[in-house]
C-alpha cells in the first residue's frame, strides 16, 4: 500500500512539474499537490494506523470511518487533484485507456455497482467473514476504493468529457446520497447486526454494541453530507460565477 502511494506521488510530482514548465499553471496550481497529498493520506493512513486495529477488533464505528475515508473522501480528493490536462500526464497510456472506458459507462451502472458493493459487504455474514479472513478484508477495501472512483469519476468528470450535464451530476449526487442514507438508517435504527462486534468482551470508550452501530450510521451520514454537499456547492458555484461575469460584461457593453 505504501509502495503504491509512493509511486503515485512520484508520477503526480513529475506530471505536475512538467505541466508547470509548459506554462500551464492554470491547470497546475499549488492547490493540486495539496489535494493529491490529502487524498493519498486518506487512502493509506486509515489502513496502517491505529484506526485499522480499532475497526477490526473493537468498534464498527471506527471500521465505518475507515471505509468512508478510503472509499469516498480519498477518491474525491485524488480526482479533484488530477482533473483537466494534468490527468493525461499522470496516468500511463494503458491506464488512461482504462479510465476512458470507465468514464464511458452509463451513470446508472456506476451507481448500481457502488450500491451493490456497499450493500453486499454490509450484510452481517459477509462483514464478519471479511473481518476474520485478511485476504477477503483486503478485497473488501479494494472494492470500496474501486466503486468510490467509479462514482466520483462521474461526478467530477476529471477528463472533462462533459458526458453528464450539471443537472445530471447534481441528480447523480442526490441518488448517491439517498442510497448511502438508506444504509445509515439501517445501522442507526436496527439492533446490533454484527456478531463479531457484539461479542467483544472489551469495547473502547465503553460504547454498547447498539450505540457503536448507531455511531457507525452517523459517521456515514455526516461524511456523505459533507462530501456531497461541498461537491454540489462547488459545482453550482462554477456555473454561477461565469454567468455573473458574462452578465456584468454585457451590462458594461450596454
C-alpha positions as CSV (number, residue, x, y, z in Angstrom):
1,X,0.0,0.0,0.0
2,X,2.7,2.5,1.0
3,X,4.8,1.5,-2.1
4,X,1.8,2.2,-4.4
5,X,1.2,5.5,-2.7
6,X,4.9,6.5,-3.2
7,X,4.7,5.5,-6.9
8,X,1.5,7.6,-7.3
9,X,3.1,10.6,-5.6
10,X,6.2,10.3,-7.9
11,X,4.1,10.2,-11.0
12,X,2.0,13.1,-9.9
13,X,5.1,15.2,-9.0
14,X,6.6,14.5,-12.4
15,X,3.3,15.4,-14.2
16,X,2.8,18.5,-12.1
17,X,6.2,20.0,-12.7
18,X,6.1,19.1,-16.4
19,X,2.8,20.9,-16.9
20,X,4.1,24.0,-15.0
21,X,7.3,24.1,-17.1
22,X,5.0,24.2,-20.1
23,X,3.4,27.4,-18.7
24,X,0.1,25.8,-17.9
25,X,-0.1,26.9,-14.3
26,X,-3.8,27.5,-14.7
27,X,-4.1,23.7,-14.8
28,X,-1.3,23.0,-12.3
29,X,-1.8,25.4,-9.4
30,X,-0.4,24.7,-6.0
31,X,-3.8,23.6,-4.7
32,X,-3.4,20.4,-6.8
33,X,-0.5,18.9,-4.7
34,X,-2.4,19.8,-1.5
35,X,-5.4,17.9,-2.8
36,X,-3.4,15.0,-4.1
37,X,-1.4,14.5,-0.9
38,X,-4.5,14.8,1.2
39,X,-6.2,12.2,-1.0
40,X,-3.2,9.8,-0.7
41,X,-3.1,10.3,3.1
42,X,-6.8,9.4,3.4
43,X,-6.3,6.4,1.1
44,X,-3.4,4.9,3.1
45,X,-3.2,6.1,6.7
46,X,-6.6,4.6,7.7
47,X,-5.2,1.2,6.7
48,X,-1.9,1.5,8.6
49,X,-2.9,3.5,11.7
50,X,-4.5,2.6,15.0
51,X,-7.8,3.2,13.3
52,X,-7.3,-0.1,11.5
53,X,-6.9,-2.1,14.7
54,X,-9.8,-0.3,16.4
55,X,-12.0,-1.1,13.4
56,X,-11.1,-4.7,13.3
57,X,-11.1,-5.5,17.0
58,X,-13.4,-3.2,18.9
59,X,-15.7,-0.7,17.1
60,X,-17.8,-0.9,14.0
61,X,-17.9,2.9,14.0
62,X,-14.1,3.0,13.6
63,X,-14.4,0.5,10.8
64,X,-17.1,2.7,9.1
65,X,-14.9,5.7,9.4
66,X,-12.0,3.8,7.7
67,X,-14.3,2.8,4.9
68,X,-15.7,6.2,4.1
69,X,-12.2,7.7,4.2
70,X,-10.7,5.2,1.7
71,X,-13.8,4.7,-0.4
72,X,-15.3,8.2,-0.6
73,X,-13.2,11.1,0.6
74,X,-9.9,9.8,-0.8
75,X,-11.2,9.1,-4.4
76,X,-12.9,12.6,-4.4
77,X,-9.7,14.4,-3.5
78,X,-7.5,12.4,-5.8
79,X,-9.7,13.0,-8.8
80,X,-10.1,16.7,-8.0
81,X,-6.3,16.9,-7.9
82,X,-5.7,15.5,-11.4
83,X,-8.8,16.9,-13.2
84,X,-8.1,18.5,-16.6
85,X,-4.9,18.2,-18.7
86,X,-3.0,17.0,-15.6
87,X,-4.8,13.7,-15.8
88,X,-3.2,12.8,-19.1
89,X,0.3,13.5,-17.7
90,X,-0.3,11.5,-14.5
91,X,-1.7,8.3,-16.0
92,X,0.3,5.9,-18.2
93,X,-1.3,5.4,-21.6
94,X,-2.8,1.9,-20.8
95,X,-4.3,3.1,-17.6
96,X,-5.6,6.2,-19.4
97,X,-7.5,4.0,-21.8
98,X,-9.0,2.1,-18.9
99,X,-10.1,5.4,-17.3
100,X,-11.7,6.4,-20.7
101,X,-13.7,3.1,-20.7
102,X,-14.8,3.7,-17.1
103,X,-16.0,7.2,-18.0
104,X,-17.9,5.8,-20.9
105,X,-20.0,3.6,-18.5
106,X,-23.6,4.7,-18.1
107,X,-24.1,6.7,-14.9
108,X,-26.7,4.2,-13.7
109,X,-24.1,1.4,-14.0
110,X,-21.6,3.2,-11.8
111,X,-24.3,4.0,-9.3
112,X,-25.5,0.4,-9.3
113,X,-22.1,-1.1,-8.8
114,X,-21.5,1.3,-5.9
115,X,-24.8,0.4,-4.2
116,X,-24.1,-3.3,-4.8
117,X,-20.6,-3.3,-3.3
118,X,-21.6,-1.1,-0.3
119,X,-24.8,-3.1,0.4
120,X,-23.2,-6.6,-0.1
121,X,-20.3,-6.0,2.2
122,X,-22.5,-4.7,5.0
123,X,-24.6,-7.9,5.0
124,X,-23.7,-9.2,8.5
125,X,-22.4,-12.6,7.3
126,X,-20.2,-11.0,4.7
127,X,-19.0,-8.3,7.1
128,X,-18.0,-10.8,9.8
129,X,-16.4,-13.2,7.2
130,X,-14.2,-10.3,5.9
131,X,-13.1,-9.4,9.4
132,X,-11.9,-13.0,10.1
133,X,-10.2,-13.5,6.7
134,X,-7.4,-10.9,5.9
135,X,-7.4,-11.6,2.2
136,X,-11.1,-11.1,1.9
137,X,-10.8,-8.0,4.0
138,X,-8.3,-6.6,1.6
139,X,-10.7,-7.4,-1.3
140,X,-13.4,-5.5,0.6
141,X,-11.2,-2.4,0.9
142,X,-10.2,-2.7,-2.8
143,X,-13.8,-2.9,-3.9
144,X,-14.7,0.2,-1.8
145,X,-11.9,2.2,-3.4
146,X,-12.9,1.0,-6.9
147,X,-16.6,1.9,-6.7
148,X,-15.6,5.2,-5.0
149,X,-13.5,6.1,-8.0
150,X,-16.3,5.0,-10.3
151,X,-18.9,7.3,-8.8
152,X,-16.6,10.2,-8.3
153,X,-15.4,10.0,-11.8
154,X,-19.0,10.5,-12.9
155,X,-19.4,13.4,-10.5
156,X,-16.1,15.3,-11.1
157,X,-15.5,14.4,-14.8
158,X,-11.7,14.6,-14.4
159,X,-11.1,14.3,-18.2
160,X,-13.7,17.0,-18.9
161,X,-15.6,14.9,-21.4
162,X,-18.9,16.5,-20.4
163,X,-21.0,13.3,-20.6
164,X,-23.2,14.5,-17.8
165,X,-24.7,18.0,-17.6
166,X,-24.7,19.9,-14.4
167,X,-28.3,19.0,-13.5
168,X,-27.5,15.3,-14.2
169,X,-24.4,15.4,-12.0
170,X,-26.4,17.0,-9.2
171,X,-29.1,14.3,-9.7
172,X,-26.4,11.6,-9.5
173,X,-25.1,13.1,-6.3
174,X,-28.6,13.1,-4.9
175,X,-29.1,9.5,-5.8
176,X,-25.8,8.6,-4.2
177,X,-26.7,10.4,-1.0
178,X,-30.1,8.7,-0.8
179,X,-28.6,5.2,-1.2
180,X,-26.0,6.0,1.4
181,X,-28.6,7.2,3.8
182,X,-30.6,4.0,3.5
183,X,-27.6,2.1,4.9
184,X,-27.1,4.7,7.5
185,X,-30.7,4.4,8.6
186,X,-30.5,0.7,8.8
187,X,-27.4,0.9,11.1
188,X,-28.9,3.6,13.2
189,X,-32.4,2.1,13.7
190,X,-31.7,-1.6,13.8
191,X,-30.4,-3.6,16.8
192,X,-26.9,-5.0,16.8
193,X,-26.4,-6.7,13.4
194,X,-22.8,-7.9,13.6
195,X,-22.0,-10.7,16.0
196,X,-18.2,-10.2,15.7
197,X,-18.5,-6.8,17.3
198,X,-21.3,-7.6,19.7
199,X,-19.3,-10.5,21.2
200,X,-16.2,-8.3,22.0
201,X,-15.5,-8.6,25.8
202,X,-13.7,-5.2,25.8
203,X,-15.0,-2.1,24.0
204,X,-13.3,1.2,23.5
205,X,-14.9,4.2,25.2
206,X,-17.5,1.9,26.9
207,X,-19.8,2.0,23.9
208,X,-22.5,-0.6,23.8
209,X,-22.9,-2.6,20.6
210,X,-26.1,-0.7,19.8
211,X,-24.5,2.7,20.4
212,X,-21.5,1.7,18.4
213,X,-23.6,0.7,15.5
214,X,-25.6,3.9,15.7
215,X,-22.4,5.9,15.7
216,X,-21.3,4.0,12.5
217,X,-24.5,5.1,10.8
218,X,-24.0,8.6,11.9
219,X,-20.4,8.6,10.6
220,X,-21.6,7.6,7.2
221,X,-24.4,10.1,7.2
222,X,-22.1,13.0,8.2
223,X,-19.4,12.1,5.8
224,X,-21.7,11.8,2.8
225,X,-23.5,15.1,3.8
226,X,-20.2,17.0,3.9
227,X,-18.6,15.4,0.8
228,X,-21.7,15.6,-1.5
229,X,-22.8,18.9,-0.1
230,X,-19.5,20.5,-0.8
231,X,-19.4,19.0,-4.3
232,X,-22.9,20.4,-5.1
233,X,-22.0,23.8,-3.7
234,X,-18.7,24.0,-5.7
235,X,-20.4,22.7,-8.9
236,X,-23.1,25.3,-8.6
237,X,-20.5,28.0,-7.9
238,X,-18.6,27.0,-11.1
239,X,-21.8,27.6,-13.1
240,X,-23.0,30.8,-11.4
241,X,-19.7,32.7,-11.4
242,X,-19.1,32.7,-15.2
243,X,-22.8,33.6,-15.7
244,X,-22.4,36.6,-13.4
245,X,-19.2,37.7,-15.3
246,X,-21.0,37.4,-18.6
247,X,-23.9,39.4,-17.3
248,X,-21.5,42.1,-16.0
249,X,-19.7,42.3,-19.3
250,X,-23.0,42.6,-21.2
251,X,-24.1,45.4,-18.8
252,X,-20.8,47.2,-19.2
253,X,-21.1,47.0,-23.0
254,X,-24.6,48.2,-23.0
